[in-house]
Amino acid sequence: MRAVLLLALKSAWARRLTLGIALVAIALASALLLAVERVRSDARASFTQSVSAVDLVVGARSGAVQLMLYAVFHSGSATNNMRWESFEALATHPAVEWAVPLSLGDGHRGFPVLGTSAAYFDRLRYGDRQALTFSAGKPFAEVFEAVLGSEVAAQLGYRPGDHITLSHGMAELGPEHADKPFTVVGILAPTGTPVDRTVHVDLAAISAIHLDWAGGAPLPGLAIPAEQVRKFDLQPQEITAMLIGLKSRRDVFRLQRHINGYRGEPLLAVMPGVALDELWQTLATVEQTLLALSALVVAVALAGLTATLLAGLNERRRELAILRALGAGPREIFMMLTVEGLLVTALGVLLGAALLAAGIVALGPLLREYGVHLALRPPTASEWGLVVSILTTGLLASLVPGWRAWRISLADGLTPRN
Amino acid sequence: MTHSVDQAIRIKELTYRWPRQCADCLAISHFAVAHGERVFLHGPSGSGKSTLLALLGGVALPQTGRIELLGQPLTALSAHARDRFRADHVGFVFQQFNLLPWLSARDNVLLPCIFSTRRRERAGDPQQAAARLLTHLDLAPALWQKPAAELSVGQQQRVAAARALIGQPGILIADEPTSALDAPRQQGFIDLLLAETAAANAALLFVSHDIRLAAHFDRTVALADVNCAATEAAT
Ligand SMILES: Nc1ncnc2c1ncn2[C@@H]1O[C@H](COP(=O)(O)OP(=O)(O)OP(=O)(O)O)[C@@H](O)[C@H]1O
Ligand SMILES: [Mg+2]
């Protein structure tokens, strides 16, 4: 038996070109399937990890998913702001342990700028309730100081002490707040969350750079120099959203009801986990469709393998007859073909996994811009599940040529006929 | 019965019919080849020569009758045991395409030693045995490492003969091994084969439709003389 398997390997090596093509097809198909699954699960993980200690996200009334998307992931934009008085009222609510304001809308070279309070760095948790840490510098203390997410600093090559200017809106070439440069005072350690891609400034700075602006453009004839902004009241009128941490999680529903029925203005409070579940539900059909399509592509690739092996079999009738004459039984001939197919499948899946790893390295940074963090890591249980089902299907696909070879070797005996 | 032990091949009251055929292809009441005997079996195309070899190889099983090889009743063995027996005791040379084209000449010769422990052990050092056989069969050492596909047909047939002989199987079966060779080479190949089987003290059943090749064999048999099915069909 071992002898036959060894010969099967040598025989397969002799046909490496045709088998290689089948193998590459399987590799590409498995890479696709595994990539869909990986993006699906890692997107969930990275979204869920972004808000691990936040009990409620509050903003002007809109959709729960929409609120989450712009408040936490800085994608999309708020249709309405919430009033500063509402923030103050909620922040001092007896059930609230901490509250952090969020003000979005400006950008720096494509990265979102978040106006917030220094408490943000103490309170926000990511992943498994880990606190933010600084890889360099410290939190902002002055109006025109900025703290950069790790990726902003890495991509743009900033260090503490560098000066940056913000642009109005997220467009890379939006109008600049060039007259009011910021000093980089701190750089955060990588978190694998949207924090990495955010420029953090004091909430007061957002007011300051817009003092002499109205309706998205500088007011003509009114230019307030940076040194003089301190003379103005930098308390904002409005913020985009706020994050709330509670003293006790038991109060979460009560406070949510309180906020959703807030008298001062229409507000919406969402629990991040619930909102994300809602998001996954809306995405579920898309995910399922993508998975099904990729599974179909794998099936096509494996059908290609069956076709390749079957086509090759006709030219190998002589080989089979020789092996028979040497003492191989139909069972061994069957094994030989089946093992060959299974081997090609296994190598294909292996190559596919390698392609996926290469893809993650190459395309990871691009996907990170969309808040999806793909990391090189061992396969998850569901990925193993996919690998096993590809191998099982590959085995089934190889049984066909195996069975055919069995039939041929019985019919031909020692003299191959064509 | 003591007599049968002296026989390398013994066939009794055999009938064989291919599946889905309405007439017997072979009906042999008695046919035997002694140890070390070299027999030339001839018959026209389609007379059942290859069929008989399939039966002797244990690849096909007769409907009735008995086949004994080296005293072992083949017809009493399971399909798997027949495969093993073939690997251990029978060397085959066919008309053409005997070799695995992607293996070197030498590795082709060594194949029986992979499939049969008995033949590996009897070969002693298989590498040396292969070298000796290839030398005897007149194949230049420069060709030994070449892929079989790159050898000429005559060279391939000599490699096939070396493979059939390695590990000293008791029986050598050749099915028209010279029909792909040109006339001058045919006799040369047969002489080599006869000499080597004699040296290995193996029985040789050489099958061909070309009676002109019969010269140097111990005995010549016409299949029609032993096969009643053919005479029945003819009359
Ligand atoms: N695998 C098979 N299935 C069905 N019938 C077969 C098979 N092999 C051979 N036969 C039939 O058996 C008969 C004998 O064929 P066989 O190949 O034994 O002849 P042969 O004497 O070897 O001829 P040749 O000299 O051309 O090789 C033929 O009528 C053939 O049709
Ligand atoms: Mg024939």
XYZ file of C-alpha atoms and ligand atoms in Angstrom:
685
model
C 0.000 0.000 0.000
C 2.785 2.406 0.904
C 4.523 1.526 -2.329
C 1.443 2.414 -4.329
C 0.981 5.712 -2.510
C 4.599 6.621 -3.129
C 4.151 5.834 -6.803
C 0.938 7.868 -6.791
C 2.975 10.852 -5.616
C 5.597 10.364 -8.305
C 2.926 9.908 -10.929
C 1.169 13.068 -9.772
C 4.471 14.944 -9.893
C 4.879 13.831 -13.499
C 1.524 15.467 -14.263
C 2.207 18.532 -12.131
C 1.203 21.031 -14.795
C -2.410 19.907 -15.211
C -2.773 19.086 -11.534
C -1.167 22.427 -10.698
C -3.872 24.265 -12.592
C -6.575 22.386 -10.700
C -4.676 23.105 -7.494
C -4.456 26.836 -8.177
C -8.185 26.935 -8.903
C -8.875 25.246 -5.572
C -6.442 27.579 -3.822
C -8.104 30.705 -5.206
C -11.558 29.390 -4.384
C -10.613 28.422 -0.819
C -8.849 31.741 -0.316
C -12.037 33.494 -1.380
C -14.218 31.427 0.929
C -11.857 31.813 3.870
C -11.498 35.533 3.208
C -15.248 36.069 3.244
C -15.492 34.207 6.518
C -12.487 36.023 7.974
C -13.723 39.489 7.043
C -17.154 38.594 8.384
C -15.939 37.420 11.784
C -13.150 39.970 12.180
C -15.435 42.824 11.191
C -17.745 41.751 14.002
C -14.902 41.357 16.419
C -13.308 44.700 15.633
C -16.641 46.493 15.827
C -17.564 44.854 19.104
C -14.113 45.524 20.534
C -14.330 49.227 19.826
C -16.737 50.027 22.632
C -16.137 47.550 25.381
C -16.870 49.764 28.399
C -19.478 52.099 26.974
C -22.961 51.506 28.327
C -24.858 53.991 26.199
C -24.162 56.037 23.100
C -26.354 59.115 22.927
C -27.008 61.442 20.005
C -29.763 63.349 18.256
C -32.620 61.077 17.310
C -31.832 59.028 14.199
C -31.282 55.330 13.556
C -29.485 53.275 16.192
C -27.062 51.814 13.643
C -26.459 55.200 12.084
C -25.707 56.722 15.485
C -23.231 53.934 16.273
C -21.575 54.266 12.903
C -20.763 57.928 13.202
C -20.259 58.206 16.945
C -18.003 55.176 17.362
C -16.705 54.415 13.896
C -16.620 57.970 12.583
C -18.167 56.846 9.346
C -21.080 58.647 7.768
C -22.247 61.858 9.375
C -24.760 63.014 11.922
C -27.956 64.472 10.543
C -28.422 66.500 13.713
C -26.378 67.520 16.714
C -27.361 67.406 20.353
C -27.324 70.453 22.579
C -24.576 71.090 25.089
C -27.188 71.563 27.834
C -28.436 68.059 27.213
C -24.903 66.761 27.608
C -24.468 68.567 30.885
C -27.814 67.394 32.188
C -27.090 63.766 31.351
C -23.493 63.905 32.565
C -24.695 64.907 36.004
C -27.480 62.332 36.128
C -27.097 60.329 39.361
C -26.836 56.981 37.564
C -24.014 58.194 35.319
C -20.456 57.515 36.372
C -18.781 59.226 33.485
C -19.745 60.968 30.259
C -17.557 61.991 27.352
C -18.660 64.440 24.617
C -17.891 63.714 20.982
C -17.729 66.343 18.281
C -17.013 65.226 14.748
C -16.950 66.821 11.336
C -13.414 68.011 10.747
C -10.604 65.997 9.292
C -6.887 65.871 8.836
C -5.633 64.442 5.544
C -8.457 61.962 5.361
C -8.449 61.015 9.043
C -11.405 62.069 11.203
C -10.849 64.672 13.916
C -12.624 64.032 17.205
C -13.242 66.845 19.621
C -13.620 65.429 23.113
C -12.506 65.857 26.692
C -9.310 64.517 28.234
C -11.525 62.067 30.174
C -11.906 60.182 26.893
C -8.415 58.719 27.296
C -9.185 57.512 30.826
C -12.621 56.162 30.150
C -12.628 54.537 26.757
C -11.947 50.799 26.756
C -11.288 48.554 23.794
C -10.930 44.846 23.219
C -11.158 42.981 26.484
C -11.721 46.149 28.553
C -8.197 47.435 27.993
C -7.467 51.097 28.659
C -5.896 53.383 26.079
C -2.177 53.896 26.542
C 0.213 56.405 25.091
C 3.159 55.183 23.080
C 4.563 58.718 23.198
C 3.636 61.992 24.881
C 0.543 62.692 26.944
C -3.099 63.784 26.654
C -3.874 67.263 25.373
C -4.016 70.005 27.994
C -4.169 73.135 25.836
C -6.608 74.218 23.155
C -4.325 73.729 20.186
C -2.866 70.388 21.179
C -3.666 67.135 19.450
C -3.344 63.434 20.302
C -2.955 61.093 17.339
C -4.117 57.528 16.895
C -1.243 55.146 16.200
C -2.043 54.749 12.541
C -2.396 58.468 11.867
C 1.050 58.986 13.317
C 2.557 55.995 11.534
C 1.073 56.791 8.142
C 1.823 60.482 8.161
C 5.103 60.168 10.054
C 4.175 62.506 12.917
C 5.946 62.779 16.224
C 5.218 64.795 19.340
C 6.146 68.409 18.640
C 5.034 68.362 15.003
C 2.465 70.865 13.837
C -0.665 69.962 11.922
C -3.606 71.908 10.570
C -7.154 70.607 10.387
C -9.424 70.822 7.386
C -13.092 71.542 7.476
C -15.052 68.402 6.636
C -13.643 65.010 5.876
C -12.640 65.715 2.285
C -8.887 65.562 1.933
C -8.828 68.856 0.106
C -11.486 70.618 2.158
C -10.966 74.215 3.215
C -8.171 74.428 5.783
C -8.126 75.894 9.230
C -4.614 76.923 8.292
C -4.487 79.906 10.579
C -4.788 77.715 13.685
C -2.146 74.983 13.711
C -2.129 72.252 16.356
C 0.854 70.775 18.149
C 1.039 67.014 18.419
C 1.485 66.256 22.132
C 0.705 62.562 22.309
C 0.470 59.396 20.249
C -1.687 56.471 21.342
C -0.585 52.853 21.275
C -2.291 50.685 18.620
C -5.705 49.345 19.637
C -7.096 47.760 16.491
C -10.130 50.057 16.738
C -11.152 53.320 15.021
C -9.161 55.156 17.709
C -6.027 54.337 15.704
C -7.312 56.390 12.801
C -8.509 59.392 14.745
C -6.999 62.781 15.540
C -8.108 63.761 19.046
C -8.350 67.392 20.101
C -10.002 69.230 22.941
C -13.670 69.998 22.449
C -12.800 73.667 22.974
C -10.469 73.523 19.978
C -13.368 72.597 17.711
C -15.145 75.757 18.838
C -11.946 77.754 18.511
C -11.219 76.898 14.897
C -14.809 77.672 13.949
C -15.030 81.035 15.730
C -14.540 82.972 12.527
C -16.461 80.490 10.382
C -20.104 80.269 9.430
C -21.906 77.771 7.246
C -18.811 75.798 6.387
C -16.647 78.703 5.157
C -14.511 81.421 6.744
C -16.409 84.655 7.406
C -15.052 87.269 5.044
C -13.266 90.095 6.808
C -13.282 88.320 10.166
C -10.077 86.567 11.099
C -9.396 85.788 14.737
C -5.738 84.968 15.357
C -4.970 81.849 17.290
C -3.477 83.727 20.227
C -6.745 85.522 20.826
C -9.201 82.637 20.909
C -8.803 82.311 24.641
C -10.667 85.574 25.005
C -13.775 83.963 23.610
C -16.154 81.573 25.264
C -15.082 78.222 23.878
C -17.986 76.317 25.387
C -19.639 74.596 22.384
C -23.310 75.079 21.656
C -23.697 71.616 20.280
C -21.892 68.297 20.142
C -22.353 65.323 17.842
C -22.862 62.593 20.402
C -21.793 61.414 23.836
C -20.613 58.228 25.474
C -21.941 57.255 28.866
C -20.620 54.823 31.471
C -22.940 53.895 34.314
C -22.274 53.342 37.960
C -24.315 50.194 37.746
C -25.225 48.352 34.582
C -28.619 47.602 36.059
C -29.647 51.190 35.391
C -29.036 50.930 31.691
C -32.645 50.366 30.596
C -34.003 52.978 32.969
C -31.561 55.603 31.741
C -32.105 54.634 28.133
C -35.847 55.145 28.589
C -35.163 58.451 30.305
C -32.985 59.673 27.442
C -35.259 58.459 24.679
C -38.093 60.413 26.277
C -35.889 63.403 27.084
C -37.912 66.606 27.319
C -35.353 69.139 26.113
C -34.868 67.701 22.616
C -35.392 64.433 20.732
C -32.477 62.189 21.714
C -31.596 58.580 21.107
C -29.664 56.339 23.481
C -28.448 52.992 22.216
C -26.665 50.129 23.883
C -23.691 49.388 21.621
C -24.155 45.605 21.759
C -27.817 45.825 20.818
C -27.133 48.266 17.998
C -24.367 46.067 16.618
C -26.661 43.041 16.725
C -29.121 45.050 14.705
C -26.343 45.900 12.268
C -25.340 42.237 11.919
C -28.926 41.288 11.301
C -29.215 43.719 8.426
C -25.918 42.433 7.063
C -26.736 38.758 7.591
C -28.322 38.244 4.169
C -25.373 39.871 2.453
C -22.965 37.685 4.432
C -24.919 34.530 3.714
C -25.084 35.357 0.020
C -21.350 36.018 -0.148
C -20.590 32.800 1.725
C -22.916 30.808 -0.518
C -21.354 32.291 -3.657
C -17.835 31.503 -2.439
C -18.906 27.980 -1.527
C -20.213 27.638 -5.073
C -16.866 28.804 -6.439
C -15.154 26.120 -4.330
C -17.577 23.525 -5.694
C -16.749 24.609 -9.247
C -13.012 24.340 -8.539
C -13.458 20.840 -7.102
C -15.578 19.822 -10.091
C -12.624 21.008 -12.173
C -10.409 18.669 -10.180
C -12.735 15.737 -10.870
C -12.766 16.602 -14.568
C -8.962 16.874 -14.656
C -8.480 13.511 -12.959
C -11.090 11.808 -15.131
C -9.611 13.217 -18.321
C -6.134 12.135 -17.242
C -7.383 8.662 -16.474
C -7.834 7.717 -20.114
C -4.189 8.433 -20.793
C -3.233 6.538 -17.665
C -4.944 3.260 -18.505
C -1.545 1.846 -19.445
C -0.086 2.999 -16.161
C -2.904 1.290 -14.300
C -2.401 -1.939 -16.278
C 1.310 -1.896 -15.472
C 0.591 -1.460 -11.781
C -1.906 -4.289 -11.970
C 0.684 -6.570 -13.564
C 3.097 -5.635 -10.770
C 0.583 -6.852 -8.205
C -1.555 -3.817 -7.395
C -5.184 -4.655 -6.674
C -8.201 -2.655 -7.797
C -8.482 -1.386 -4.245
C -5.002 0.073 -4.371
C -5.689 1.607 -7.763
C -8.808 3.192 -6.277
C -6.787 4.506 -3.346
C -4.161 5.883 -5.656
C -6.594 8.074 -7.568
C -8.523 9.136 -4.489
C -5.411 10.053 -2.567
C -4.177 12.058 -5.509
C -7.372 14.104 -5.604
C -7.378 14.545 -1.858
C -3.747 15.618 -1.905
C -4.391 18.236 -4.576
C -7.342 19.494 -2.543
C -5.312 19.649 0.661
C -2.421 21.459 -1.015
C -4.949 23.768 -2.650
C -6.488 24.671 0.693
C -3.031 25.165 2.151
C -2.042 27.458 -0.704
C -5.383 29.215 -0.328
C -4.682 29.875 3.338
C -1.250 31.210 2.389
C -2.851 33.458 -0.237
C -5.268 34.707 2.404
C -2.383 35.474 4.754
C -0.577 37.331 1.964
C -3.801 39.164 1.157
C -4.233 40.198 4.774
C -0.707 41.567 4.857
C -1.179 43.378 1.561
C -4.739 44.629 1.931
C -5.033 44.858 5.717
C -4.141 48.569 5.851
C -6.764 49.348 3.216
C -9.486 47.488 5.110
C -8.463 49.181 8.327
C -9.737 52.431 6.840
C -13.180 50.882 6.959
C -12.788 49.894 10.589
C -12.140 46.229 9.839
C -8.975 44.939 11.423
C -7.664 41.746 9.890
C -4.793 40.184 11.758
C -2.652 37.164 10.961
C -3.759 34.521 13.398
C -4.509 30.802 13.529
C -7.873 29.786 12.023
C -10.977 30.024 14.161
C -13.288 27.074 14.759
C -15.606 28.140 11.966
C -12.646 28.526 9.589
C -11.514 25.018 10.492
C -15.082 23.970 9.783
C -14.830 25.441 6.296
C -11.453 23.783 5.718
C -12.873 20.430 6.772
C -15.874 20.825 4.495
C -13.632 21.742 1.550
C -11.517 18.645 2.243
C -14.616 16.476 2.578
C -16.002 17.782 -0.687
C -12.568 17.256 -2.237
C -12.652 13.667 -1.043
C -16.087 13.170 -2.591
C -14.845 14.758 -5.809
C -11.864 12.358 -5.819
C -13.991 9.294 -5.194
C -15.419 9.639 -8.705
C -12.104 9.171 -10.557
C -11.114 6.604 -7.939
C -14.222 4.592 -8.653
C -13.690 4.964 -12.387
C -10.087 3.739 -12.067
C -11.342 0.770 -10.085
C -13.768 -0.064 -12.884
C -11.086 0.371 -15.540
C -8.581 -1.801 -13.715
C -11.148 -4.571 -13.355
C -12.247 -4.355 -16.984
C -8.773 -4.003 -18.469
C -6.894 -6.485 -16.358
C -3.395 -6.538 -17.723
C -4.048 -5.310 -21.230
C -5.297 -1.745 -21.450
C -7.843 -1.085 -24.141
C -8.776 2.348 -25.387
C -0.529 -35.253 -7.427
C 3.170 -35.259 -6.586
C 3.681 -34.621 -10.247
C 1.940 -31.268 -10.147
C 4.612 -29.810 -7.857
C 7.056 -30.090 -10.739
C 4.823 -27.985 -12.875
C 5.202 -24.212 -12.955
C 1.858 -23.836 -14.690
C -0.940 -26.405 -14.647
C -4.396 -25.876 -16.074
C -7.210 -28.448 -15.750
C -10.722 -28.457 -17.186
C -10.749 -24.706 -17.517
C -13.513 -22.730 -19.186
C -13.612 -18.976 -19.370
C -16.180 -16.638 -20.854
C -15.849 -12.856 -20.836
C -18.715 -11.066 -19.101
C -21.695 -10.446 -21.400
C -20.382 -12.844 -24.080
C -22.488 -15.746 -25.263
C -19.668 -18.174 -26.066
C -16.708 -19.460 -24.079
C -13.473 -17.794 -25.066
C -11.337 -20.572 -23.630
C -12.000 -24.232 -22.859
C -8.742 -25.993 -21.925
C -8.871 -29.515 -20.559
C -5.167 -29.722 -19.846
C -2.155 -27.505 -20.289
C 1.078 -27.469 -18.301
C 4.506 -25.846 -18.313
C 7.284 -27.461 -16.271
C 9.709 -25.628 -13.990
C 12.347 -23.918 -16.073
C 10.636 -24.918 -19.288
C 10.401 -22.375 -22.089
C 7.234 -22.680 -24.096
C 6.179 -20.829 -27.225
C 2.398 -20.491 -27.426
C 1.004 -19.256 -30.687
C -2.401 -18.581 -32.137
C -4.043 -16.105 -34.492
C -5.216 -12.715 -33.365
C -8.336 -12.934 -31.230
C -7.810 -16.589 -30.387
C -7.653 -15.869 -26.635
C -3.918 -15.696 -25.920
C -4.113 -12.524 -23.853
C -7.202 -13.889 -22.140
C -5.233 -16.933 -21.042
C -2.506 -14.696 -19.646
C -5.083 -12.686 -17.711
C -6.248 -15.951 -16.158
C -2.680 -16.986 -15.334
C -2.088 -13.573 -13.801
C -5.097 -14.088 -11.567
C -6.705 -10.922 -12.888
C -9.605 -12.905 -14.311
C -11.117 -15.999 -12.755
C -12.282 -19.003 -14.796
C -15.922 -20.021 -14.530
C -14.908 -23.659 -14.092
C -11.666 -25.569 -13.760
C -8.439 -25.158 -11.924
C -5.247 -23.166 -12.408
C -2.154 -24.040 -10.405
C 0.980 -21.928 -10.407
C 4.075 -23.367 -8.716
C 1.810 -25.866 -6.954
C -0.519 -23.158 -5.624
C -4.135 -23.429 -6.806
C -4.759 -19.876 -7.980
C -8.475 -20.473 -8.273
C -8.695 -21.107 -4.525
C -7.248 -17.743 -3.574
C -9.043 -14.490 -2.875
C -8.637 -11.639 -5.341
C -6.232 -9.928 -2.975
C -4.176 -13.084 -2.473
C -4.022 -13.579 -6.254
C -2.674 -10.024 -6.581
C -0.015 -10.829 -3.986
C 0.837 -14.100 -5.675
C 1.263 -12.348 -9.003
C 3.561 -9.766 -7.415
C 5.659 -12.483 -5.767
C 5.921 -15.127 -8.461
C 5.075 -13.872 -11.934
C 6.986 -11.483 -14.177
C 5.207 -9.960 -17.156
C 6.465 -8.473 -20.396
C 3.869 -7.035 -22.749
C 3.859 -5.975 -26.339
C 4.576 -2.318 -25.640
C 4.358 0.396 -23.006
C 5.581 -1.795 -20.196
C 7.240 1.017 -18.318
C 6.076 3.902 -16.190
C 7.330 6.715 -18.438
C 8.049 9.102 -15.559
C 10.394 6.713 -13.769
C 13.991 6.099 -14.781
C 14.919 2.814 -16.443
C 16.539 1.581 -13.251
C 13.567 2.535 -11.051
C 11.281 0.704 -13.440
C 13.384 -2.433 -13.004
C 13.187 -2.006 -9.229
C 9.382 -1.775 -9.168
C 8.724 -5.467 -8.331
C 10.947 -5.089 -5.272
C 8.618 -2.348 -4.040
C 5.521 -4.437 -4.569
C 6.859 -7.755 -3.294
C 8.892 -8.356 -0.183
C 9.710 -11.815 -1.428
C 11.216 -10.542 -4.641
C 13.116 -7.795 -2.814
C 14.648 -10.381 -0.523
C 15.464 -12.766 -3.338
C 17.116 -9.951 -5.292
C 19.664 -9.556 -2.462
C 20.783 -5.997 -3.033
C 18.077 -4.787 -5.449
C 20.271 -2.005 -6.863
C 22.997 -4.482 -7.738
C 20.507 -7.001 -9.087
C 19.023 -4.325 -11.341
C 22.475 -3.283 -12.537
C 23.412 -6.888 -13.281
C 20.211 -7.571 -15.225
C 20.439 -4.349 -17.203
C 24.034 -5.170 -18.097
C 23.126 -8.689 -19.156
C 20.291 -7.329 -21.253
C 22.750 -5.064 -23.018
C 21.574 -1.702 -21.807
C 24.367 0.857 -21.530
C 24.708 2.311 -17.979
C 24.344 5.800 -19.451
C 20.704 4.973 -20.105
C 19.841 3.683 -16.646
C 19.032 7.056 -15.151
C 17.085 8.228 -18.167
C 13.310 8.484 -17.894
C 11.799 5.416 -19.533
C 9.886 7.639 -21.945
C 13.190 8.682 -23.559
C 14.309 5.148 -24.420
C 13.792 3.514 -27.800
C 11.143 0.813 -28.042
C 13.805 -1.928 -28.143
C 15.548 -0.499 -25.087
C 12.226 -0.255 -23.285
C 11.489 -3.912 -23.969
C 14.860 -4.916 -22.533
C 14.189 -2.845 -19.406
C 10.795 -4.561 -19.174
C 12.492 -7.956 -19.385
C 14.915 -6.978 -16.624
C 11.968 -5.929 -14.496
C 10.151 -9.213 -15.120
C 13.257 -11.117 -14.064
C 14.346 -9.214 -10.954
C 13.855 -11.082 -7.675
C 13.697 -14.404 -9.554
C 9.992 -15.047 -10.010
C 9.230 -18.700 -10.867
C 7.209 -17.801 -13.914
C 7.803 -15.360 -16.742
C 4.953 -14.495 -19.058
C 5.613 -12.607 -22.272
C 2.737 -11.412 -24.437
C 4.099 -10.618 -27.899
C 7.028 -8.692 -26.456
C 8.733 -8.425 -29.844
C 5.906 -7.261 -32.072
C 6.963 -3.631 -31.685
C 10.546 -4.448 -32.713
C 11.955 -4.742 -36.208
C 12.810 -8.222 -37.491
C 16.583 -8.278 -36.785
C 16.002 -7.089 -33.228
C 13.237 -9.610 -32.555
C 15.481 -12.657 -32.517
C 18.126 -10.828 -30.489
C 15.588 -9.942 -27.837
C 14.179 -13.470 -27.709
C 17.663 -14.931 -27.313
C 18.379 -12.565 -24.411
C 15.083 -13.470 -22.802
C 15.697 -17.203 -23.223
C 19.181 -16.943 -21.785
C 18.088 -14.925 -18.787
C 15.106 -17.128 -17.933
C 17.357 -20.152 -18.170
C 19.884 -18.456 -15.860
C 17.096 -17.678 -13.381
C 15.642 -21.176 -13.823
C 12.218 -19.663 -14.450
C 9.470 -21.091 -16.590
C 8.753 -18.961 -19.646
C 5.445 -18.792 -21.451
C 6.017 -16.763 -24.574
C 2.898 -15.868 -26.520
C 2.824 -14.685 -30.103
C 0.885 -15.021 -33.320
C 4.163 -15.111 -35.248
C 5.226 -18.797 -35.557
C 8.555 -17.775 -37.133
C 9.842 -16.796 -33.677
C 9.443 -20.320 -32.269
C 12.952 -21.561 -33.139
C 14.857 -21.630 -29.860
C 12.141 -22.668 -27.424
C 11.948 -26.005 -25.609
C 8.439 -26.576 -26.880
C 5.936 -24.983 -29.219
C 2.209 -25.159 -28.612
C -0.630 -23.968 -30.809
C -3.404 -22.527 -28.678
C -5.944 -24.066 -31.021
C -4.595 -27.512 -30.074
C -5.333 -27.050 -26.377
C -8.346 -24.748 -26.623
C -11.497 -26.743 -27.380
C -13.585 -23.573 -27.416
C -11.753 -22.394 -30.496
C -12.214 -25.720 -32.333
C -15.868 -25.722 -31.392
C -16.208 -22.215 -32.735
C -14.296 -23.159 -35.864
C -16.418 -26.176 -36.727
N -11.868 -7.285 -21.620
C -12.585 -8.022 -22.491
N -13.940 -8.001 -22.408
C -14.662 -8.719 -23.241
N -14.154 -9.494 -24.211
C -12.829 -9.556 -24.351
C -11.973 -8.806 -23.490
N -10.693 -9.059 -23.850
C -10.753 -9.900 -24.891
N -12.022 -10.203 -25.193
C -12.467 -11.121 -26.249
O -11.808 -12.351 -26.091
C -11.356 -12.832 -27.327
C -9.862 -13.110 -27.248
O -9.169 -11.914 -27.096
P -7.627 -11.877 -26.741
O -7.240 -10.474 -26.487
O -7.381 -12.867 -25.694
O -6.986 -12.380 -28.117
P -5.444 -12.523 -28.510
O -5.241 -13.906 -28.896
O -4.601 -11.987 -27.406
O -5.346 -11.584 -29.764
P -4.102 -10.688 -30.250
O -3.148 -11.599 -30.897
O -4.706 -9.742 -31.216
O -3.568 -10.047 -29.054
C -11.690 -11.789 -28.356
O -12.828 -12.227 -29.089
C -12.034 -10.561 -27.586
O -13.112 -9.887 -28.188
Mg -3.256 -10.377 -27.225
